[in-house]
Structures are given as structure tokens and as C-alpha cells.
CSV table of C-alpha atoms and ligand atoms in Angstrom, one decimal:
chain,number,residue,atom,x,y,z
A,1,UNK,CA,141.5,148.0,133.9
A,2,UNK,CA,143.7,150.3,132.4
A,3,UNK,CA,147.4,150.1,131.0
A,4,UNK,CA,149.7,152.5,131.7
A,5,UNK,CA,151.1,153.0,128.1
A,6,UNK,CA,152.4,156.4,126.9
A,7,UNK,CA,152.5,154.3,123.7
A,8,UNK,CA,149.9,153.2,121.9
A,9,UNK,CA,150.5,152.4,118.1
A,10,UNK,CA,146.2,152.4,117.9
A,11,UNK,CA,145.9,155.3,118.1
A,12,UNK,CA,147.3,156.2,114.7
A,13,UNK,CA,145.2,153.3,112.9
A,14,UNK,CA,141.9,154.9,114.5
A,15,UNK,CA,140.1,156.7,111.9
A,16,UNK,CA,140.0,155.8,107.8
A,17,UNK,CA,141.5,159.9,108.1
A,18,UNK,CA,144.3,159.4,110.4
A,19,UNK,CA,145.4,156.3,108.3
A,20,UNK,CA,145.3,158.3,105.3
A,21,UNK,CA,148.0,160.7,106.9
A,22,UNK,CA,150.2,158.0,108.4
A,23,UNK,CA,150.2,155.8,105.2
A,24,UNK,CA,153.5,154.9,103.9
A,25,UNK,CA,153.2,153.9,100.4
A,26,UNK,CA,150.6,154.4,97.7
A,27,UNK,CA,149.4,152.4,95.0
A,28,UNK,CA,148.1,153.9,91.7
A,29,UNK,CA,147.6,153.2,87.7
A,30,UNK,CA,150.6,155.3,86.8
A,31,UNK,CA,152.7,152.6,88.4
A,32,UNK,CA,151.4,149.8,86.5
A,33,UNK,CA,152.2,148.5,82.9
A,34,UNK,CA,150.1,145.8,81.2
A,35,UNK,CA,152.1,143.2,79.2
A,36,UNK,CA,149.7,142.3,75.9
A,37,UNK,CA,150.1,139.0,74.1
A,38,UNK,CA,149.2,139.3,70.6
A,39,UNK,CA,148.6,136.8,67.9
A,40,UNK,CA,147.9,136.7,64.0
A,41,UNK,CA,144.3,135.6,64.2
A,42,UNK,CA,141.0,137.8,64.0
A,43,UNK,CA,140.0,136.9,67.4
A,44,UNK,CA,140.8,137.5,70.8
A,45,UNK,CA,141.9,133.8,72.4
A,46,UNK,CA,141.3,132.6,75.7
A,47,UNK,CA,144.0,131.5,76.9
A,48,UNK,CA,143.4,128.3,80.0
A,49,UNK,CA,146.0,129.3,82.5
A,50,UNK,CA,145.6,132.9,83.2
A,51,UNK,CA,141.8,133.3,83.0
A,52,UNK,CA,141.1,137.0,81.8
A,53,UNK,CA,144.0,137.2,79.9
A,54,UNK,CA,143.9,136.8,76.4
A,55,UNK,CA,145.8,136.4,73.1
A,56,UNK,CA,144.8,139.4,71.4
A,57,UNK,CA,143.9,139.8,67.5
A,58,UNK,CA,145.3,143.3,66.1
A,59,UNK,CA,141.8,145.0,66.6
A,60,UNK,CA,141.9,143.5,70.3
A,61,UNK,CA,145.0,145.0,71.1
A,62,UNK,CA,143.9,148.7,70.5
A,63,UNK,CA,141.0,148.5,71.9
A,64,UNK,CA,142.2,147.0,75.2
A,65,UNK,CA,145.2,149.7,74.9
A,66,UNK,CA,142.2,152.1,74.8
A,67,UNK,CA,140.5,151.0,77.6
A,68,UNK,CA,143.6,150.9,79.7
A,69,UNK,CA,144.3,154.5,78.9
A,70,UNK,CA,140.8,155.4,79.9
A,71,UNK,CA,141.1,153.8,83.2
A,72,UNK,CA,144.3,155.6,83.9
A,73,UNK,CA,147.0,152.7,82.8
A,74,UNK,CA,149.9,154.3,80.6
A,75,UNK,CA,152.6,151.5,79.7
A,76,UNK,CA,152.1,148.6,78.2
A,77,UNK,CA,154.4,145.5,77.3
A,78,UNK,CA,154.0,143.2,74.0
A,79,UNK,CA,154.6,139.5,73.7
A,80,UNK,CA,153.6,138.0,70.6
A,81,UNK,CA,152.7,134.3,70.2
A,82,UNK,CA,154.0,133.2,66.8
A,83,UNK,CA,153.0,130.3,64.8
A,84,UNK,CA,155.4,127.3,65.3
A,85,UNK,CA,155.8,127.2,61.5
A,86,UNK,CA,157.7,130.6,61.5
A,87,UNK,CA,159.7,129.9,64.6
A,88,UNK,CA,163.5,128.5,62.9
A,89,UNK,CA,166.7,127.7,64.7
A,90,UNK,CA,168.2,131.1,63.9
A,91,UNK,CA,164.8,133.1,65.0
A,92,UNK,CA,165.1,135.4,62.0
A,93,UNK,CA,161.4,136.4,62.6
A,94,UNK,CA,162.0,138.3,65.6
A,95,UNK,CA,163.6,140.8,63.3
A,96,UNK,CA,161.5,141.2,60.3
A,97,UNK,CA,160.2,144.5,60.0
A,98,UNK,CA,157.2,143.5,59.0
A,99,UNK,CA,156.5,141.3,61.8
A,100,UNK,CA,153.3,141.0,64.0
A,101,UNK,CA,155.6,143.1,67.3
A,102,UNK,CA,156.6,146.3,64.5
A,103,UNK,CA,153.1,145.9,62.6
A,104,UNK,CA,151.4,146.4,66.4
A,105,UNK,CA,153.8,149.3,67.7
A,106,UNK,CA,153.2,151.4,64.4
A,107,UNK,CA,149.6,150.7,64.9
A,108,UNK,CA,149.3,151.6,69.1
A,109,UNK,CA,151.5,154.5,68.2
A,110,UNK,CA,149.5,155.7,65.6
A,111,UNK,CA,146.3,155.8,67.3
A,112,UNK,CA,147.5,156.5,70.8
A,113,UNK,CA,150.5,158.5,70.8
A,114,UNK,CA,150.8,158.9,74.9
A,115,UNK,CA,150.9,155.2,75.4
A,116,UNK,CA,154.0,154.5,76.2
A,117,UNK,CA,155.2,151.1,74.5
A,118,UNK,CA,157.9,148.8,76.0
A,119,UNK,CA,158.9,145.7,73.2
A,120,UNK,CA,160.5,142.6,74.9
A,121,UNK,CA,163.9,141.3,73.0
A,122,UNK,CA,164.7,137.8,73.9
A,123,UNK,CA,164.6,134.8,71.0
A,124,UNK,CA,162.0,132.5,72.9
A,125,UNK,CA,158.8,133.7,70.9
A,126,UNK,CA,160.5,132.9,67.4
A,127,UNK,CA,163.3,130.1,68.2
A,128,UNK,CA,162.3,126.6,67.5
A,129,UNK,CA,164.1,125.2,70.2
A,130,UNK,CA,162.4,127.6,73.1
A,131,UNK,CA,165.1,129.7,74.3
A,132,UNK,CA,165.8,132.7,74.4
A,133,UNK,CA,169.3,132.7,72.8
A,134,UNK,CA,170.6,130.6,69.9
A,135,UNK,CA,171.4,126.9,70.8
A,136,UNK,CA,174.5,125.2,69.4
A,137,UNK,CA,175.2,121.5,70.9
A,138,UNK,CA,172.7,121.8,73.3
A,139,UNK,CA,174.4,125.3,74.7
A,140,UNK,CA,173.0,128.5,74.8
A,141,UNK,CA,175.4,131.2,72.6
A,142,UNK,CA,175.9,134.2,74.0
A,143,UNK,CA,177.8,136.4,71.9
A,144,UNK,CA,175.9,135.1,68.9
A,145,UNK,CA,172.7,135.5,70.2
A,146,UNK,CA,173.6,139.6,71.3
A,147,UNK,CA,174.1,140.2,67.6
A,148,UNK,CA,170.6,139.2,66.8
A,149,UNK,CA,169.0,141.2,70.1
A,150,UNK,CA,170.2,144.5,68.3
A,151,UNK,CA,169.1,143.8,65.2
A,152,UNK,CA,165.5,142.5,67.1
A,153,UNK,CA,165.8,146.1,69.2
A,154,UNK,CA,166.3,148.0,66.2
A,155,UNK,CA,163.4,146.8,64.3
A,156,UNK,CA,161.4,147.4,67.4
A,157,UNK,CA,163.3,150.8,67.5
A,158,UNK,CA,162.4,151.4,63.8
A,159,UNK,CA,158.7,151.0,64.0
A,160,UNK,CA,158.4,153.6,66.9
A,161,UNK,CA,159.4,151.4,70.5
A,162,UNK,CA,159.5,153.8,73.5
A,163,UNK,CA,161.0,151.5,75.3
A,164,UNK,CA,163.1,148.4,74.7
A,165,UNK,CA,163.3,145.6,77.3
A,166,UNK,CA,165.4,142.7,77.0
A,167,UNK,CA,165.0,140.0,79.1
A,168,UNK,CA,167.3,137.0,77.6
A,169,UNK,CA,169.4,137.7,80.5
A,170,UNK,CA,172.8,137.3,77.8
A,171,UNK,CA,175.9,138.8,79.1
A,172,UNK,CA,176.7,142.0,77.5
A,173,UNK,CA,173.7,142.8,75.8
A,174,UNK,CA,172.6,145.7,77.7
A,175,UNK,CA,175.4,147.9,76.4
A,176,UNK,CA,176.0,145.9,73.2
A,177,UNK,CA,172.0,147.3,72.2
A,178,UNK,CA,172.6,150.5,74.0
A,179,UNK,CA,175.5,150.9,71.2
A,180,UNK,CA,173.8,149.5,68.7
A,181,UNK,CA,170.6,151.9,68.7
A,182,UNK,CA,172.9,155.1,69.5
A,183,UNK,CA,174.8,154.1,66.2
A,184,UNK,CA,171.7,154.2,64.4
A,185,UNK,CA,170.3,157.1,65.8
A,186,UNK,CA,168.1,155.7,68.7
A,187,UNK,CA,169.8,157.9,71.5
A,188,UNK,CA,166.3,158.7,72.6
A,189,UNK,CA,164.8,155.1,72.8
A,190,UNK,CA,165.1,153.9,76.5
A,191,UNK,CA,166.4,150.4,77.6
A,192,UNK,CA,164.6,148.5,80.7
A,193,UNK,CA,166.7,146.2,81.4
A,194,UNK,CA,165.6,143.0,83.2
A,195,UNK,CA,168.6,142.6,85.0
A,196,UNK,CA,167.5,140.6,88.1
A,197,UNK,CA,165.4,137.8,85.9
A,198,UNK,CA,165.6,134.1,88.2
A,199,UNK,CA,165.2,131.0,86.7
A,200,UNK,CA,161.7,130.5,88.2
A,201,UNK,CA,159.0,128.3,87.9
A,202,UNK,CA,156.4,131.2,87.7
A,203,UNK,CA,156.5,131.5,83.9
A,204,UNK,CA,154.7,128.6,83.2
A,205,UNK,CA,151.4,130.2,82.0
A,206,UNK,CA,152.8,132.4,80.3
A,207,UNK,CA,154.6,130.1,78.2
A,208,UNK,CA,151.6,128.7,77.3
A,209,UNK,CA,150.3,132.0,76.5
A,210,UNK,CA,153.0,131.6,73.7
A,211,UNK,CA,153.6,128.2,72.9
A,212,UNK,CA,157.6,129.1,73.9
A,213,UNK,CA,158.0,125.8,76.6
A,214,UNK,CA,161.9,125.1,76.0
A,215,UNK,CA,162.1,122.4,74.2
A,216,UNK,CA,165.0,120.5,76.0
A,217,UNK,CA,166.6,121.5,79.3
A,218,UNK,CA,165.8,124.7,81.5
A,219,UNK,CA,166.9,128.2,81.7
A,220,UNK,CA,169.6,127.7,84.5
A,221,UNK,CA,172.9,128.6,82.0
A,222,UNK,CA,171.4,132.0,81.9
A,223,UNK,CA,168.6,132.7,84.0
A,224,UNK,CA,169.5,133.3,87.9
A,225,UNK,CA,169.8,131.3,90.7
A,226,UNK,CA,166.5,132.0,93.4
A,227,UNK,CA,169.0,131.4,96.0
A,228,UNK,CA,171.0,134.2,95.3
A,229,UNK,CA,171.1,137.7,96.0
A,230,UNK,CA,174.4,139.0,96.4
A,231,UNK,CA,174.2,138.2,92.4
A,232,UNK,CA,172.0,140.9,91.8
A,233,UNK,CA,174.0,143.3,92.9
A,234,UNK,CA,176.4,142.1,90.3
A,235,UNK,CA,174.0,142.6,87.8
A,236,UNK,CA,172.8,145.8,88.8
A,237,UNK,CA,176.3,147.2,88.6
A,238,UNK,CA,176.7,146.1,85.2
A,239,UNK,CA,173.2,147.6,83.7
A,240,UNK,CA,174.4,150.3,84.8
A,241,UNK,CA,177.5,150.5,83.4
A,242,UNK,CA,175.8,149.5,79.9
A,243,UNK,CA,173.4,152.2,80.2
A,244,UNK,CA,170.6,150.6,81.4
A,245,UNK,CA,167.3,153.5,82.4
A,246,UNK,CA,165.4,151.1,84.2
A,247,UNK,CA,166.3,147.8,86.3
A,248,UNK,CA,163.8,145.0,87.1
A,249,UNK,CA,163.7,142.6,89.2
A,250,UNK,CA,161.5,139.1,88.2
A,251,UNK,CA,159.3,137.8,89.3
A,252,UNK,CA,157.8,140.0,92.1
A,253,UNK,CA,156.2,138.2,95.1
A,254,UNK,CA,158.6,135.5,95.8
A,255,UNK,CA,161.5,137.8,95.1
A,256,UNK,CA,160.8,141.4,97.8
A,257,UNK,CA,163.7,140.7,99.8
A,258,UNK,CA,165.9,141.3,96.4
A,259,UNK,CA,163.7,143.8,95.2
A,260,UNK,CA,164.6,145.8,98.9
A,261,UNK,CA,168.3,145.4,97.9
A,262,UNK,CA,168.5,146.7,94.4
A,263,UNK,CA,165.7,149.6,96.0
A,264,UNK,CA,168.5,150.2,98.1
A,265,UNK,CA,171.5,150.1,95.7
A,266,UNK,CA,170.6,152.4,92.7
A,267,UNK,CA,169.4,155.8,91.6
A,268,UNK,CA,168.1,154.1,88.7
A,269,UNK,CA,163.6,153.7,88.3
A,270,UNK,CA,163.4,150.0,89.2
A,271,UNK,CA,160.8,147.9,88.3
A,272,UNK,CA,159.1,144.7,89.7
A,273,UNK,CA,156.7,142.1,87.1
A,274,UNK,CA,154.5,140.1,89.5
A,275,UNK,CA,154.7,137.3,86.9
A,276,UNK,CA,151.9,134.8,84.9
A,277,UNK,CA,152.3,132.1,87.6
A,278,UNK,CA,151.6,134.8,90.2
A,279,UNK,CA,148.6,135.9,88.0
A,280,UNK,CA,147.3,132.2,87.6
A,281,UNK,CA,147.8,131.3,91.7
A,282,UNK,CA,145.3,134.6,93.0
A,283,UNK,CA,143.0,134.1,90.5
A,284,UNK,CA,142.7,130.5,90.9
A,285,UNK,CA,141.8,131.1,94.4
A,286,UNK,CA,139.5,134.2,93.6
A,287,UNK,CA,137.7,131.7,91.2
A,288,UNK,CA,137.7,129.3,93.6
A,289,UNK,CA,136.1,131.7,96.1
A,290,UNK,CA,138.8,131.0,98.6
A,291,UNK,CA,140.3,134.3,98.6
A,292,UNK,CA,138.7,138.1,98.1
A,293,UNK,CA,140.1,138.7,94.6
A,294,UNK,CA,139.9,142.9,94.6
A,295,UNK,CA,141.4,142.6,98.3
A,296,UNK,CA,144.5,140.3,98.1
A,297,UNK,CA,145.6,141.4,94.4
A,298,UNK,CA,145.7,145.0,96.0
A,299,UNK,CA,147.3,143.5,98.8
A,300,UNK,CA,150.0,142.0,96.5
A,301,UNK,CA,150.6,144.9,94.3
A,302,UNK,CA,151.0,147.6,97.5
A,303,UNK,CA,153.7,145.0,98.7
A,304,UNK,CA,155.7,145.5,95.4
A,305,UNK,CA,155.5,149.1,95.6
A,306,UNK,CA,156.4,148.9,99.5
A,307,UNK,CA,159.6,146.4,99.2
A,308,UNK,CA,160.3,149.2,96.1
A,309,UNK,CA,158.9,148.5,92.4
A,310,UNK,CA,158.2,152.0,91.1
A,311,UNK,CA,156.5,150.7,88.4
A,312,UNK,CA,155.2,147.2,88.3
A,313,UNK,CA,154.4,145.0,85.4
A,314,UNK,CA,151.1,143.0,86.3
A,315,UNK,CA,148.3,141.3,84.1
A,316,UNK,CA,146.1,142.5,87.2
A,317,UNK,CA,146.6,146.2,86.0
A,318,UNK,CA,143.4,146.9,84.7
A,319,UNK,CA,141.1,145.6,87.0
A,320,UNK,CA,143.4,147.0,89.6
A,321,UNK,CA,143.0,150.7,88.3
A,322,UNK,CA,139.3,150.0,88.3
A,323,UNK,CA,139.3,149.2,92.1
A,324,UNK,CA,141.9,152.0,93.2
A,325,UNK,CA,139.6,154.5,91.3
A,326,UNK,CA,136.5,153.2,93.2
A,327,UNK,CA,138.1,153.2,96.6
B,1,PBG,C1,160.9,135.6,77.8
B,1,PBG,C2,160.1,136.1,78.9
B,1,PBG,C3,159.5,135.3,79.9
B,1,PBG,C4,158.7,136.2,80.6
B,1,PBG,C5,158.8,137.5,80.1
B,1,PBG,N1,159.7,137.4,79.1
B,1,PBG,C6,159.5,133.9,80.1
B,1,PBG,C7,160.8,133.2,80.3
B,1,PBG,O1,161.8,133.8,80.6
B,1,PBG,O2,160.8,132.0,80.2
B,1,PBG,C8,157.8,135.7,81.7
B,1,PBG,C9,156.6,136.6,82.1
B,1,PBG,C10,155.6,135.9,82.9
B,1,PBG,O3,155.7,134.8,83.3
B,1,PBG,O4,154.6,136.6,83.1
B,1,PBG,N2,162.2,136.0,77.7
């Protein structure tokens, strides 16, 4: 028997060539960045909850920044675990220019000038009490806390930062470090802004990745609600405002529907970070041999780019290069 169907979406999906033309979206290693935790010791450090990842020693780092490069990854994002006995209530560490973020950035820059280098400024790494502000009476300061970001940007700034990427989610601070680094100079140092960041429960391994659990309470006070999106349009228009480059949206899979709307809503690069707990949940089933690892993590990171990420931060970014480039 035979339909009579002058349509027939098949038709289009017929031949590996025919997909090729009618494909919508593409997926490459110039639209990943690699966040890179780093640590003091002389090792590289497993680390239990995101199997493959790993707290790198200062040798580890450039040779996995080399690798990257190699296999076609250009950006990458550093997150330093720091020994509890220099975390203090005030977090002075996060601004001491001879710190293990600025000692790193002159080193990758050095070395490999065309990576591109992206520094995260929030308190959490170097605060004793976990957040990512400063905490008075149990409260998280805000206007405090954006007087320490700039100085943390500017040291970041100093030692040779390409770009500079808070994600305290602190009211004000996008234009307060914007200010901050033009007074000094900086006018060419870019700010991605994580301006969409929710209070999710997808950061868990990477908290252990840095020791940097709160130690009382949660990140609601600052942090955004996951059942709101109308909010991130409020956001978005104040990034931009402040001078904001680039917008992201965090984290990535459970949030496409928001990442659609800011898509939608800017002229501004805007970018997606499928985060540690969405690491630790595909690989656990790869390990696990329930799912096809190469398959759904390619699966997952086309969806970013198709709800809108044009660039996506993901810890799957160099295996995911490796796979794109084999076809
Ligand atoms: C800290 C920061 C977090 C992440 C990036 N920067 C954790 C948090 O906000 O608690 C999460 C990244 C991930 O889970 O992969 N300001």
C-alpha cells in the first residue's frame, strides 16, 4: 500500500549527505572552554566525583592546556582549590598577587600565548565560611564583598587574564569591576558575566573538587531561583547595562528553556556551563555501561548549542573535540 503524501519529512533524513545539508546546528571545539582546577601540590589529584577530572599540579596544568590546544580547544577557565589554612573570613587570598590563580595565568600565558584564559571572581575558593561573598551575622554583604571582586579581578587582570568572569552573582558587580579595571587601565580585559547563575543542586562535585561546601545555609540570598525565568531577563538587562561582553546562563541541561530566552533577548555572545553535577550524572552512567558515553555527551552538548550557547563551558571538552574530529 501506498500513502498519498506530497509530504514526506524522510525524505530529507535519507542519506548521511542530505543530513549534512539540512543540519541545523553544529558542534565544534571552538565552542568549548575547559574549566581547570588547580592545586599547590606536585601531582595531579583524582578527584571521586567527577571521574577524569582532576586537581591539577602547576606542571599538569600546562600540559593539559597543551593538549587541549592540540586537539582544537581554545578557552579555558581556572578554579583553584586552596588549602583550608589560607582560606580567612575576609578571603584576602583571592587577591594576593602571588597567589596560585596569577602564578598559573603568567605561566599559561607565557607558554601559550593564544590560549585564551577566563579567571573566575567569586570568594568561595578562599572564604572560610564557603560563600562566595563576605558573611556578617549569618548574611551575605553585598556591597562589601563588590570591593574585594575588583581588587580579585584586578590581580587576575594584572598577571595577564583575557577574560574575567564573575560568578558571585552580587548586585552591582558587573559594572562596579568593569569601572574598576578601566580605571586601572584594563579597557581591553573582557568581562563574562554569569548573569543567569541558579541556585542549583548541580555544583556539588565540584565543590568537592574545591573543598568550598558552604559552611552554614545555602546560596538562595544570591543565587537564583530554578523556578524563575522572567528573572533572567532582569539580569540580562542589567549586564548589559554594566558592560557585560558575554552572558551565561548556569547550569546548562536543566536550564534550555532559559537559555532559549536570553538567545532570544540579546546581541550579546552568550554562554551555557553544562555544570560538575551534569559531568558526574553521564559519566556515572557511561561507567556504568548504561548509556553510550561518546554518543549522549555529544548529544548533550549539540542541545546547548541548539537551545543557543555559543560557547559552552564543559569538563567533557576534551574528549568531546577528540570524537567531533573523528566523526
Ligand atoms: C563559584 C562557582 C561554582 C561553580 C562555578 N563557580 C559553584 C557555586 O556557585 O557554588 C560551579 C561549577 C560546576 O558545578 O561545575 N562561584
Amino acid at each position: 500500500m501506498s500513502l498519498n503524501l506530497p509530504q514526506r519529512p524522510r525524505r530529507n533524513r535519507k542519506s548521511a549527505a542530505l543530513r549534512g545539508f539540512a543540519r541545523e546546528t553544529h558542534l565544534g571545539p571552538e565552542h568549548f572552554v575547559l574549566p581547570l582546577f588547580l592545586h599547590e601540590g606536585a601531582e595531579n589529584q583524582a578527584i571521586d566525583s567527577m571521574p577524569g577530572c582532576f586537581r591539577l599540579s602547576q606542571d599538569g596544568v600546562l600540559r593539559e592546556v597543551e593538549a587541549a590546544l592540540t586537539e582544537g580547544v581554545t578557552g579555558f577557565d581556572l578554579f583553584p582549590a586552596i588549602a583550608e589554612a589560607q582560606k580567612t573570613s575576609d578571603g584576602r587570598e583571592a587577591y594576593n598577587p602571588a597567589g596560585l590563580v596569577p602564578r598559573v595565568i603568567r605561566s599559561i600565558k607565557r607558554e601559550f600565548p593564544e590560549a585564551l584564559v577566563i579567571t573566575d571572581v567569586a570568594l568561595d575558593p578562599y572564604n572560610s565560611d564557603g560563600h562566595d561573598g563576605l558573611v556578617k551575622d549569618g548574611k551575605i554583604l553585598n556591597d562589601e564583598t563588590v570591593e574585594i571582586l575588583i581588587m580579585q579581578a584586578l590581580c587576575h587582570a594584572e598577571a595577564g587574564a583575557d577574560v574575567i568572569s564573575p560568578s558571585d552573582m552580587m548586585d552591582g558587580r558587573i559594572g562596579a569591576i568593569r569601572g574598576g579595571l578601566d580605571d586601572q587601565g584594563f579597557t581591553e580585559v573582557s568581562l563574562l558575566s554569569y548573569c543567569v547563575k541558579y541556585a542549583s543542586s548541580f555544583y556539588n562535585p565540584f565543590r568537592d573538587a574545591l573543598s568550598s561546601s558552604p559552611k552554614f545555609g545555602d546560596k538562595k540570598t544570591y543565587q537564583m531561583d530554578p523556578a524563575n525565568v522572567r528573572e533572567a531577563l532582569r539580569e540580562l538587562a542589567l549586564d548589559e547595562d554594566e558592560g557585560a561582553d558575554i552572558v551565561m546562563v548556569k547550569p546548562a541541561m536543566p536550564f534550555l528553556d532559559v537559555l532559549r530566552v536570553v538567545r532570544d533577548s540579546t546581541a550579546l555572545p552568550v554562554a551555557a556551563y553544562q555544570v560538575s553535577g551534569e559531568y558526574a550524572m553521564l559519566k556515572a552512567a557511561a561507567l556504568n555501561g548504561w548509556l553510550d558515553e561518546r554518543r549522549t555527551v555529544l548529544e548533550s552538548l549539540l542541545g546547548i548549542r541548539r537551545a543557543g550557547a555559543d560557547m559552552i563551558f564543559t569538563y567533557f571538552a576534551r574528549p568531546a573535540a577528540r570524537w567531533l574530529k573523528d566523526g
